[in-house]
Short mmCIF file of C-alpha atoms and ligand atoms in Angstrom, two decimals:
data_model
loop_
_atom_site.label_atom_id
_atom_site.label_comp_id
_atom_site.label_asym_id
_atom_site.label_seq_id
_atom_site.Cartn_x
_atom_site.Cartn_y
_atom_site.Cartn_z
CA MET A 1 -29.73 15.42 49.80
CA THR A 2 -28.48 11.94 49.32
CA ARG A 3 -30.58 11.60 46.47
CA TYR A 4 -29.25 14.93 44.95
CA ALA A 5 -25.35 13.55 45.63
CA ILE A 6 -26.05 10.37 43.64
CA ALA A 7 -27.91 12.31 40.97
CA GLY A 8 -24.66 14.57 40.59
CA THR A 9 -22.28 11.53 40.42
CA LEU A 10 -24.68 9.89 37.56
CA ALA A 11 -24.74 13.18 35.73
CA ALA A 12 -20.80 13.21 35.83
CA CYS A 13 -20.46 9.99 34.90
CA LEU A 14 -22.54 10.51 31.88
CA LEU A 15 -20.69 13.62 31.12
CA VAL A 16 -17.44 11.90 31.36
CA GLY A 17 -18.90 8.90 29.34
CA LEU A 18 -20.26 11.49 26.57
CA GLY A 19 -16.79 13.40 26.55
CA THR A 20 -14.89 10.24 25.54
CA GLY A 21 -17.41 9.22 23.18
CA GLY A 22 -17.17 12.10 20.80
CA GLY A 23 -20.24 14.26 22.05
CA SER A 24 -19.60 17.86 22.76
CA ALA A 25 -23.38 18.83 23.33
CA PHE A 26 -22.39 19.93 26.58
CA GLY A 27 -20.00 22.41 25.51
CA THR A 28 -16.02 22.39 25.74
CA GLU A 29 -15.26 24.33 28.95
CA GLY A 30 -16.18 21.58 31.29
CA ALA A 31 -13.39 18.93 32.82
CA ASP A 32 -13.50 17.19 29.54
CA VAL A 33 -11.48 19.84 27.46
CA PRO A 34 -8.90 18.00 25.64
CA THR A 35 -5.15 18.64 26.37
CA TYR A 36 -2.21 18.03 24.28
CA HIS A 37 -0.48 15.75 26.79
CA ARG A 38 -3.37 13.35 27.77
CA ASP A 39 -5.23 13.38 24.65
CA VAL A 40 -3.54 14.68 21.55
CA ALA A 41 -0.10 13.45 22.02
CA PRO A 42 -1.27 9.68 21.96
CA ILE A 43 -3.23 10.02 18.84
CA LEU A 44 0.03 11.84 17.11
CA GLN A 45 2.15 9.00 18.07
CA ARG A 46 -0.41 6.48 16.63
CA HIS A 47 -0.80 7.93 13.58
CA CYS A 48 1.53 10.52 12.78
CA GLN A 49 5.10 10.34 14.20
CA ASP A 50 6.14 7.48 12.05
CA CYS A 51 6.78 9.89 9.25
CA HIS A 52 6.43 13.13 10.98
CA ARG A 53 10.03 13.07 12.94
CA PRO A 54 13.18 14.28 12.24
CA GLY A 55 15.01 12.24 9.30
CA GLU A 56 12.16 10.71 7.91
CA VAL A 57 10.08 11.57 4.86
CA ALA A 58 7.27 14.16 5.94
CA PRO A 59 8.17 17.72 5.86
CA PHE A 60 8.02 18.66 9.46
CA SER A 61 8.12 17.06 12.86
CA LEU A 62 5.11 16.29 15.12
CA LEU A 63 7.04 15.07 18.23
CA GLU A 64 6.41 18.11 20.41
CA TYR A 65 3.77 20.28 21.60
CA ASP A 66 5.25 23.36 20.08
CA HIS A 67 4.91 21.66 16.62
CA ALA A 68 1.46 20.29 16.79
CA ARG A 69 0.02 23.57 18.61
CA ARG A 70 1.43 25.73 15.36
CA ARG A 71 -0.25 23.68 12.96
CA ALA A 72 -3.38 22.86 14.98
CA SER A 73 -5.64 23.73 12.34
CA ASP A 74 -3.64 22.27 9.21
CA LEU A 75 -3.62 18.91 11.28
CA LEU A 76 -7.41 19.05 11.80
CA LEU A 77 -8.01 19.54 8.13
CA VAL A 78 -6.02 16.97 6.72
CA VAL A 79 -7.34 14.31 9.05
CA GLU A 80 -10.93 15.55 8.66
CA GLU A 81 -10.69 15.22 4.58
CA ARG A 82 -8.43 12.19 5.80
CA ARG A 83 -5.58 12.94 3.71
CA MET A 84 -3.47 12.23 6.43
CA PRO A 85 -2.20 10.03 7.41
CA PRO A 86 -2.31 8.22 4.10
CA TRP A 87 -4.03 5.39 3.84
CA PRO A 88 -6.21 5.51 0.21
CA ALA A 89 -8.31 2.18 1.47
CA SER A 90 -11.75 2.42 2.37
CA LYS A 91 -12.72 1.61 5.81
CA ASP A 92 -15.97 0.40 4.85
CA PHE A 93 -15.05 -2.45 2.00
CA GLY A 94 -12.77 -5.28 2.49
CA GLY A 95 -9.90 -5.43 4.65
CA PRO A 96 -9.25 -5.05 7.79
CA PHE A 97 -5.60 -4.66 6.78
CA ARG A 98 -2.20 -4.96 8.74
CA ASP A 99 -1.01 -1.64 10.10
CA GLU A 100 -3.96 0.31 8.99
CA ARG A 101 -3.84 4.00 9.49
CA ILE A 102 -7.04 5.26 10.05
CA LEU A 103 -8.17 7.61 12.56
CA SER A 104 -11.55 7.22 14.43
CA ASP A 105 -14.44 9.98 14.42
CA ALA A 106 -13.77 9.79 17.98
CA GLU A 107 -9.88 10.92 17.41
CA ILE A 108 -11.06 13.53 15.07
CA ASP A 109 -13.32 15.02 17.22
CA THR A 110 -10.72 15.11 19.96
CA LEU A 111 -8.63 17.15 17.79
CA GLN A 112 -11.58 19.52 16.76
CA ARG A 113 -12.30 20.19 20.39
CA TRP A 114 -8.83 20.75 21.40
CA LEU A 115 -8.65 23.36 18.51
CA ASP A 116 -11.92 24.70 19.56
CA ALA A 117 -10.36 25.27 23.03
CA ASP A 118 -7.33 26.88 21.91
CA THR A 119 -5.19 24.07 21.98
CA PRO A 120 -4.26 23.88 25.63
CA GLU A 121 -0.87 22.29 26.92
CA GLY A 122 -2.21 20.34 29.78
CA ASP A 123 -0.05 18.86 32.61
CA PRO A 124 3.05 17.02 31.18
CA ALA A 125 2.44 14.50 33.96
CA ASP A 126 -0.42 13.13 31.71
CA ALA A 127 1.93 12.68 28.67
CA PRO A 128 2.20 9.20 27.35
CA GLU A 129 5.65 7.43 27.19
CA PRO A 130 7.57 9.01 24.52
CA LEU A 131 7.84 6.53 21.52
CA THR A 132 10.97 4.54 20.89
CA PHE A 133 10.92 3.64 17.09
CA ALA A 134 12.33 0.45 15.88
CA GLY A 135 15.84 0.60 15.11
CA ASP A 136 17.64 -1.99 12.50
CA TRP A 137 16.06 -5.05 12.19
CA PRO A 138 13.59 -5.34 14.59
CA MET A 139 13.41 -8.94 14.11
CA GLY A 140 16.84 -9.63 14.39
CA GLU A 141 19.86 -9.70 12.11
CA PRO A 142 18.45 -11.28 9.04
CA ASP A 143 20.06 -14.58 7.15
CA LEU A 144 20.59 -12.41 4.02
CA ILE A 145 21.24 -8.71 3.72
CA LEU A 146 21.57 -7.54 0.25
CA THR A 147 22.14 -3.83 -0.55
CA MET A 148 22.66 -1.50 -3.54
CA ALA A 149 25.84 -2.04 -5.29
CA GLU A 150 26.61 1.91 -4.80
CA PRO A 151 24.79 4.33 -3.18
CA TYR A 152 22.01 6.19 -5.74
CA ALA A 153 22.59 9.86 -5.97
CA LEU A 154 19.39 12.21 -5.92
CA GLY A 155 19.31 15.90 -6.99
CA ALA A 156 17.49 18.67 -4.55
CA GLU A 157 14.63 19.14 -6.42
CA GLY A 158 12.16 17.83 -9.18
CA ASP A 159 9.87 14.88 -10.07
CA ASP A 160 9.87 11.83 -7.95
CA GLU A 161 11.93 9.09 -9.51
CA PHE A 162 10.90 5.34 -9.57
CA ARG A 163 14.14 3.45 -9.73
CA VAL A 164 14.58 -0.48 -9.51
CA PHE A 165 18.01 -1.76 -8.37
CA VAL A 166 18.88 -5.27 -9.02
CA LEU A 167 20.63 -7.33 -5.88
CA PRO A 168 22.00 -10.58 -7.43
CA THR A 169 21.67 -13.52 -4.64
CA ASP A 170 24.16 -15.90 -6.05
CA LEU A 171 22.97 -18.78 -3.56
CA PRO A 172 24.08 -22.03 -4.40
CA GLU A 173 20.70 -23.66 -3.91
CA ASP A 174 16.94 -22.62 -3.30
CA ARG A 175 16.03 -21.19 -0.33
CA TRP A 176 12.51 -20.37 1.42
CA ILE A 177 12.07 -16.78 2.51
CA ARG A 178 9.75 -16.83 5.29
CA ALA A 179 10.06 -12.92 6.25
CA VAL A 180 11.27 -9.88 4.71
CA ASP A 181 12.35 -6.51 6.44
CA PHE A 182 13.93 -3.42 4.72
CA LYS A 183 16.73 -0.71 5.99
CA PRO A 184 15.90 2.40 3.90
CA GLY A 185 19.42 4.10 3.28
CA ASN A 186 18.26 7.41 3.48
CA ARG A 187 14.81 8.08 5.19
CA ARG A 188 14.49 11.71 4.19
CA VAL A 189 14.19 10.41 0.61
CA VAL A 190 12.90 6.94 0.49
CA HIS A 191 8.92 7.40 0.19
CA HIS A 192 8.43 3.30 -0.10
CA VAL A 193 9.61 0.35 -1.28
CA ILE A 194 8.26 -2.64 -3.17
CA ALA A 195 10.39 -5.82 -3.87
CA GLY A 196 10.05 -8.99 -5.95
CA THR A 197 12.08 -11.74 -7.60
CA ASP A 198 13.42 -12.22 -11.42
CA THR A 199 15.04 -15.62 -12.30
CA SER A 200 14.86 -14.39 -16.13
CA GLY A 201 17.65 -12.13 -16.20
CA ARG A 202 15.77 -9.76 -18.04
CA ALA A 203 15.89 -6.91 -14.99
CA ARG A 204 19.78 -7.28 -15.12
CA GLU A 205 19.77 -6.24 -19.00
CA LEU A 206 17.71 -3.23 -18.36
CA ASP A 207 20.42 -2.15 -15.53
CA ALA A 208 23.11 -2.71 -17.92
CA GLU A 209 21.33 -0.24 -20.70
CA ASP A 210 21.40 2.44 -17.87
CA GLU A 211 24.54 4.28 -16.86
CA THR A 212 23.61 5.23 -13.49
CA PRO A 213 22.79 2.59 -10.80
CA GLY A 214 19.69 0.69 -11.29
CA TYR A 215 16.87 2.01 -13.96
CA SER A 216 13.88 3.85 -13.79
CA ALA A 217 10.42 1.94 -14.20
CA VAL A 218 7.36 3.81 -13.22
CA GLY A 219 5.05 0.77 -12.87
CA GLY A 220 6.51 -1.95 -11.44
CA PHE A 221 9.96 -3.35 -12.32
CA GLY A 222 10.08 -2.45 -16.02
CA ASP A 223 9.30 -3.82 -19.35
CA GLY A 224 8.99 -7.08 -19.94
CA VAL A 225 10.35 -8.34 -16.48
CA PRO A 226 8.55 -11.75 -15.40
CA ILE A 227 7.81 -11.44 -11.41
CA ARG A 228 8.34 -14.65 -10.24
CA SER A 229 6.99 -13.34 -6.70
CA PHE A 230 6.33 -10.14 -5.28
CA LEU A 231 7.72 -9.92 -1.78
CA PRO A 232 6.40 -7.46 1.15
CA ILE A 233 6.76 -3.87 0.50
CA TRP A 234 7.94 -1.09 2.87
CA VAL A 235 6.59 2.52 3.72
CA PRO A 236 7.23 4.13 6.92
CA GLY A 237 5.64 2.58 9.93
CA SER A 238 5.06 -0.76 8.12
CA THR A 239 5.77 -3.70 10.47
CA PRO A 240 7.92 -6.77 8.96
CA ARG A 241 5.66 -9.54 8.21
CA ASP A 242 5.68 -13.18 8.48
CA ALA A 243 4.12 -15.36 5.84
CA PRO A 244 1.13 -17.77 7.23
CA GLU A 245 2.16 -20.76 8.75
CA ASP A 246 4.31 -23.07 6.72
CA ALA A 247 3.97 -20.88 3.81
CA GLY A 248 6.74 -18.76 2.41
CA TYR A 249 8.33 -17.06 -0.59
CA LEU A 250 10.75 -19.77 -2.92
CA LEU A 251 13.71 -17.54 -3.77
CA PRO A 252 14.98 -20.28 -6.85
CA LYS A 253 18.85 -20.21 -6.65
CA GLY A 254 20.75 -17.82 -8.67
CA ALA A 255 17.51 -15.47 -8.59
CA ASP A 256 17.97 -11.83 -8.45
CA VAL A 257 15.99 -9.47 -5.87
CA LEU A 258 14.69 -6.46 -7.21
CA ILE A 259 13.78 -3.33 -4.88
CA GLN A 260 11.87 -0.45 -6.42
CA VAL A 261 12.52 2.54 -4.68
CA HIS A 262 10.12 5.76 -4.80
CA TYR A 263 12.20 8.58 -4.02
CA HIS A 264 10.75 11.98 -3.08
CA LYS A 265 13.35 14.61 -3.27
CA SER A 266 14.21 16.64 -0.16
CA GLY A 267 15.62 19.86 -1.06
CA LYS A 268 18.90 18.84 -0.87
CA VAL A 269 21.16 16.53 -2.88
CA GLU A 270 20.94 13.30 -0.96
CA GLU A 271 22.52 9.70 -1.41
CA ASP A 272 20.36 6.28 -0.92
CA ALA A 273 21.51 2.86 -0.64
CA THR A 274 18.70 0.67 0.54
CA ALA A 275 18.80 -2.80 1.87
CA ILE A 276 16.62 -5.47 1.80
CA GLY A 277 16.73 -8.13 4.77
CA LEU A 278 15.81 -11.79 4.01
CA TYR A 279 14.82 -14.37 6.91
CA PHE A 280 15.25 -18.17 5.70
CA SER A 281 13.36 -21.06 6.88
CA ASP A 282 15.71 -23.70 7.52
CA GLU A 283 13.11 -26.31 6.56
CA PRO A 284 11.46 -26.51 3.27
CA LEU A 285 8.01 -24.71 3.51
CA GLY A 286 5.08 -26.51 2.53
CA ARG A 287 3.10 -23.79 0.60
CA GLU A 288 4.75 -20.93 -1.66
CA VAL A 289 3.40 -17.57 -1.39
CA ARG A 290 2.15 -17.00 -5.23
CA THR A 291 1.12 -14.15 -6.97
CA GLY A 292 -1.76 -13.78 -8.86
CA PHE A 293 -3.32 -10.74 -11.69
CA VAL A 294 -6.62 -9.52 -12.47
CA PHE A 295 -6.16 -7.41 -15.68
CA PRO A 296 -8.84 -5.27 -17.93
CA ASP A 297 -11.12 -7.39 -20.34
CA VAL A 298 -10.10 -7.81 -23.67
CA SER A 299 -12.74 -8.23 -26.57
CA MET A 300 -12.03 -9.81 -29.51
CA PHE A 301 -11.79 -6.68 -31.39
CA GLN A 302 -9.34 -5.38 -29.37
CA ALA A 303 -7.45 -8.82 -29.26
CA MET A 304 -7.57 -8.75 -33.44
CA LYS A 305 -6.31 -5.13 -33.57
CA ALA A 306 -3.57 -6.16 -31.00
CA ARG A 307 -2.91 -8.94 -33.33
CA ALA A 308 -2.73 -6.70 -36.75
CA ALA A 309 -0.58 -4.20 -35.08
CA MET A 310 2.24 -6.64 -34.04
CA GLN A 311 1.69 -8.48 -37.55
CA GLU A 312 2.88 -5.32 -39.24
CA LYS A 313 5.91 -4.84 -36.81
CA GLY A 314 6.90 -9.01 -37.41
CA GLY A 315 6.03 -10.03 -33.97
CA ARG A 316 3.51 -11.94 -31.67
CA PRO A 317 1.43 -9.81 -29.43
CA GLY A 318 2.49 -10.01 -25.60
CA LEU A 319 0.50 -8.74 -22.65
CA ASN A 320 1.49 -5.43 -23.28
CA GLU A 321 0.23 -5.03 -26.99
CA PHE A 322 -2.97 -6.38 -26.01
CA MET A 323 -3.09 -3.82 -23.36
CA ARG A 324 -2.16 -1.07 -25.67
CA GLU A 325 -5.08 -1.65 -27.46
CA VAL A 326 -7.44 -1.95 -24.32
CA LEU A 327 -6.61 0.76 -22.03
CA VAL A 328 -6.67 3.86 -24.43
CA ILE A 329 -7.63 6.99 -22.42
CA PRO A 330 -8.74 9.61 -24.31
CA PRO A 331 -7.61 13.59 -23.57
CA GLY A 332 -10.35 15.45 -21.73
CA GLU A 333 -12.07 12.03 -20.19
CA ALA A 334 -12.76 12.47 -16.56
CA ASN A 335 -14.19 9.07 -15.68
CA TYR A 336 -13.00 6.47 -18.32
CA GLU A 337 -13.93 3.17 -16.81
CA VAL A 338 -12.35 -0.22 -16.77
CA LYS A 339 -13.45 -3.39 -15.96
CA GLY A 340 -11.72 -6.88 -15.67
CA SER A 341 -13.02 -10.37 -14.63
CA THR A 342 -11.66 -13.79 -13.87
CA ARG A 343 -14.43 -15.40 -14.73
CA GLN A 344 -14.41 -16.42 -18.38
CA GLY A 345 -11.05 -17.79 -18.32
CA GLY A 346 -8.33 -17.32 -21.17
CA VAL A 347 -5.53 -15.05 -21.45
CA MET A 348 -6.81 -12.36 -18.75
CA GLY A 349 -7.02 -15.09 -15.97
CA ARG A 350 -9.38 -17.85 -14.82
CA PRO A 351 -11.29 -18.87 -11.69
CA LEU A 352 -9.08 -20.08 -9.03
CA GLY A 353 -7.92 -23.75 -9.60
CA ARG A 354 -7.75 -24.67 -5.98
CA ASP A 355 -8.84 -23.21 -2.38
CA VAL A 356 -6.64 -20.60 -1.64
CA LEU A 357 -5.84 -18.29 1.24
CA LEU A 358 -5.92 -14.62 0.09
CA THR A 359 -3.26 -12.57 2.18
CA ALA A 360 -2.47 -9.59 0.32
CA VAL A 361 -3.81 -7.35 -2.19
CA MET A 362 -1.83 -4.60 -4.42
CA PRO A 363 -3.95 -2.36 -7.03
CA HIS A 364 -2.20 -0.86 -9.47
CA MET A 365 -2.57 2.27 -11.54
CA HIS A 366 -0.44 5.39 -12.23
CA TRP A 367 -1.18 8.77 -11.84
CA LEU A 368 -4.55 9.04 -13.83
CA GLY A 369 -5.85 6.75 -11.33
CA LYS A 370 -9.53 7.75 -9.68
CA ASP A 371 -10.62 5.11 -7.94
CA PHE A 372 -10.22 1.06 -7.78
CA THR A 373 -12.70 -1.84 -6.46
CA LEU A 374 -11.72 -5.76 -6.15
CA THR A 375 -14.22 -8.30 -5.40
CA ALA A 376 -14.16 -11.70 -4.99
CA VAL A 377 -17.18 -13.79 -6.30
CA LEU A 378 -17.64 -17.29 -4.85
CA PRO A 379 -18.94 -20.04 -7.08
CA ASP A 380 -22.35 -19.33 -4.96
CA GLU A 381 -22.02 -15.86 -6.13
CA THR A 382 -21.66 -14.52 -3.13
CA ARG A 383 -19.65 -11.47 -3.32
CA VAL A 384 -16.60 -10.95 -1.01
CA PRO A 385 -15.48 -7.45 -0.88
CA ILE A 386 -11.57 -7.42 -0.89
CA ILE A 387 -10.82 -3.51 -1.08
CA ARG A 388 -11.88 -0.16 -2.48
CA ILE A 389 -9.92 2.73 -3.09
CA ASP A 390 -11.92 5.78 -3.28
CA ARG A 391 -9.38 8.16 -3.89
CA TRP A 392 -6.44 6.85 -5.59
CA ASP A 393 -2.92 8.37 -5.09
CA PHE A 394 0.19 7.01 -6.93
CA ASN A 395 2.16 8.46 -4.19
CA TRP A 396 0.93 5.99 -1.67
CA GLN A 397 0.16 2.75 -3.64
CA GLY A 398 1.02 -0.23 -1.61
CA THR A 399 0.34 -3.71 -0.64
CA TYR A 400 -2.57 -4.11 1.45
CA ALA A 401 -1.64 -7.16 3.79
CA LEU A 402 -5.20 -8.73 5.09
CA LEU A 403 -5.21 -8.74 8.96
CA GLU A 404 -6.86 -12.27 8.67
CA PRO A 405 -6.37 -14.07 5.69
CA VAL A 406 -9.22 -14.80 3.49
CA PHE A 407 -10.35 -18.16 2.49
CA LEU A 408 -11.63 -18.41 -1.14
CA PRO A 409 -12.92 -21.78 -2.50
CA GLU A 410 -11.97 -22.90 -5.92
CA GLY A 411 -13.75 -21.69 -8.66
CA THR A 412 -13.79 -18.21 -7.03
CA TRP A 413 -13.26 -15.47 -9.78
CA PHE A 414 -12.02 -11.61 -9.14
CA GLU A 415 -13.91 -8.57 -10.52
CA MET A 416 -11.95 -5.39 -10.92
CA VAL A 417 -13.37 -1.95 -11.87
CA ALA A 418 -11.32 1.39 -11.96
CA HIS A 419 -11.80 4.58 -12.88
CA PHE A 420 -9.61 7.16 -14.48
CA ASP A 421 -9.51 11.33 -14.93
CA ASN A 422 -7.37 12.24 -17.87
CA SER A 423 -9.05 15.83 -17.65
CA ALA A 424 -6.96 18.89 -17.22
CA GLU A 425 -8.59 19.30 -13.75
CA ASN A 426 -6.84 16.50 -12.54
CA PRO A 427 -3.67 17.86 -10.63
CA ASN A 428 -1.91 14.80 -11.06
CA ASN A 429 -2.10 14.58 -14.56
CA PRO A 430 1.32 14.55 -15.83
CA SER A 431 0.44 16.02 -19.35
CA HIS A 432 -0.59 19.65 -19.85
CA PRO A 433 -2.68 19.64 -21.57
CA PRO A 434 -3.76 15.99 -21.46
CA VAL A 435 -2.75 13.56 -24.19
CA LEU A 436 -4.13 10.33 -25.37
CA VAL A 437 -2.74 7.69 -22.82
CA ARG A 438 -2.49 3.84 -23.43
CA TRP A 439 -1.07 0.94 -21.09
CA GLY A 440 2.73 1.23 -20.65
CA ASP A 441 4.92 1.53 -17.88
CA GLN A 442 6.34 4.92 -18.02
CA THR A 443 5.30 8.13 -16.37
CA ASN A 444 2.96 9.03 -19.13
CA ASP A 445 1.28 5.74 -19.65
CA GLU A 446 -1.13 4.04 -17.53
CA MET A 447 -1.93 0.46 -16.12
CA CYS A 448 -4.68 -1.26 -14.18
CA ILE A 449 -3.84 -4.05 -12.52
CA GLY A 450 -5.30 -5.96 -9.30
CA ILE A 451 -2.15 -8.10 -7.89
CA PHE A 452 -2.94 -10.38 -5.44
CA GLU A 453 -0.87 -12.79 -3.24
CA PHE A 454 -2.32 -16.09 -1.88
CA VAL A 455 -1.20 -19.61 -0.86
CA PRO A 456 -2.76 -22.79 -1.45
CA ALA A 457 -5.24 -23.45 1.48
CA THR A 458 -4.89 -26.74 3.97
CA ASP A 459 -7.46 -28.58 5.48
CA ALA A 460 -7.08 -27.00 8.37
CA ASP A 461 -7.98 -23.47 6.77
CA ARG A 462 -10.96 -25.21 5.34
CA ALA A 463 -11.89 -26.32 8.64
CA ARG A 464 -11.13 -22.81 10.18
CA SER A 465 -13.40 -21.28 7.16
CA VAL A 466 -16.26 -23.20 8.06
CA SER A 467 -16.32 -22.01 11.60
CA ARG A 468 -16.14 -18.38 10.55
CA ASP A 469 -19.13 -18.75 8.42
CA PRO A 470 -22.16 -17.46 10.08
CA SER A 471 -24.26 -20.62 9.79
CA GLY A 472 -21.08 -22.37 11.28
CA ASP A 473 -21.07 -19.58 14.39
CA ALA A 474 -24.72 -20.95 15.60
CA ALA A 475 -23.35 -24.35 16.03
CA ASP A 476 -20.81 -23.45 18.56
C1 HEC B 1 3.26 7.19 6.01
C2 HEC B 1 3.84 8.66 6.36
C3 HEC B 1 2.98 9.91 7.12
C4 HEC B 1 1.79 9.50 8.17
C5 HEC B 1 1.98 8.18 8.83
C6 HEC B 1 1.47 11.16 8.22
N1 HEC B 1 1.94 11.74 7.47
FE1 HEC B 1 1.24 13.56 7.07
N2 HEC B 1 2.67 14.04 5.53
C7 HEC B 1 3.66 12.70 5.23
C8 HEC B 1 4.15 13.11 3.60
C9 HEC B 1 5.32 12.55 2.81
C10 HEC B 1 3.92 14.73 3.44
C11 HEC B 1 3.87 15.44 2.52
C12 HEC B 1 2.99 15.50 1.47
C13 HEC B 1 2.73 14.46 1.01
O1 HEC B 1 3.59 13.48 0.11
O2 HEC B 1 1.73 14.02 0.50
C14 HEC B 1 2.86 14.64 4.64
C15 HEC B 1 2.13 16.03 4.73
C16 HEC B 1 1.01 16.53 5.85
C17 HEC B 1 0.78 17.81 5.84
C18 HEC B 1 0.87 18.92 5.19
C19 HEC B 1 -0.29 18.98 4.25
C20 HEC B 1 -0.34 18.42 2.74
O3 HEC B 1 -1.29 18.07 2.72
O4 HEC B 1 0.71 18.49 2.36
C21 HEC B 1 0.04 17.67 7.20
C22 HEC B 1 -0.91 18.91 7.73
C23 HEC B 1 0.27 16.32 7.81
N3 HEC B 1 0.75 15.79 7.07
C24 HEC B 1 -0.27 15.80 8.98
C25 HEC B 1 -0.31 14.76 9.36
C26 HEC B 1 -1.12 14.26 10.45
C27 HEC B 1 -1.91 15.47 11.42
C28 HEC B 1 -0.90 12.87 10.35
C29 HEC B 1 -1.52 12.06 11.73
C30 HEC B 1 -2.76 12.18 12.06
C31 HEC B 1 0.06 12.54 9.31
N4 HEC B 1 0.27 13.55 8.85
C32 HEC B 1 0.36 11.48 8.99
C33 HEC B 1 3.76 11.63 5.65
C34 HEC B 1 2.88 11.00 6.69
#
């Protein structure tokens, strides 16, 4: 009898263990049937509600039982296909990244079993506390808030817009930015925001040429705008990010801050005036966060063609002219490959000239992008995976900030491999039928850049990196 009771308890433990571990071998009728309040709501809170709540960019709310119940099979479908939450980066290569949005297999299994059991509500007493969403400026009032001079008006319907706004700083001296945050003016239409600084005045010129506020630039900040530094970005649910210890972004005196806002029409006429908040350091910071680039390789032949083309026009070829000879995607081509490496040196980048901490990466392609992989190769040829995007989605491009900066020694080079789909079968292809596509920054042009953010490494970083090395671990 006693033995029996113990065996029963053991079996129960086993069942509970298996239930939470994701196994459903014992059927779904038992005590481990997931309920909305106890099991599903926490998943939706963790992964969905940043966007799926009233006034946000997603088309419907997922705050209440009824919302989730009605769409239960859609929810399962999009998470199984890993279309939602939007997180194009692979979880098996590179990273881990900050604010990563990836459902575990166990979470997906919970949703599956909840659907199989006909979406039971369960006991509201089991429900998690409703989330409170950060209000204005969760890090406190910024030292400088820059806002669009006048609101930008958006039509109710039509294509997404990518618009750059120039925000003059007019500061009398250089300042160090230690953190950046954003306040989207209208969350129903602001899909994401990227930011950078310009000291050349070129962005102002582009702004002056365009009658409405700001100017349109699909790929970045517009033709010929030399970005001094890329700043952190905003997407729904991203948290403001401090630069690593004693590092920051240098904001030269007189620089303009540029924000590029991706607008997604809401079905109503809308207005937006998005603001960026800068947090300054009182002390000058020892390390500047810098931006580097990996471009496609240019062959000798392509370089000669670019020179010849420019000679006819009477100018000297810039980067874009070279690239127009390199990135030439024929119509109908479904798997056009582009490779880039900074190993050889020359115009297209060179191996790292010093030890650095890699803090973030931002793969960049347009609508035809298909996949993108960036690897760092150390001087001893060790390959360090940085990021892979298996299903590129221009709608959800962004900066991927590494949770732990990655130490890369002097002499490291980057390798980029990307593919483009210019076939009629690509639903994102802006041209029907497909046309020849070259490098450029309009919607019908393409780009392929591995943008990365780094700071010079200190002795402390070097020491830490040695102790993180597997051979170093054994010694602790
Ligand atoms: C970062 C914002 C964001 C997060 C987080 C997010 N969604 Fe979405 N979701 C959207 C947007 C925006 C759309 C509209 C379609 C689009 O733009 O891709 C959408 C559309 C959908 C759709 C409609 C199907 C479709 O492909 O259009 C479903 C279903 C959905 N989301 C479920 C979820 C679930 C479930 C989660 C959490 C596990 C989630 N979403 C997390 C932004 C988000």
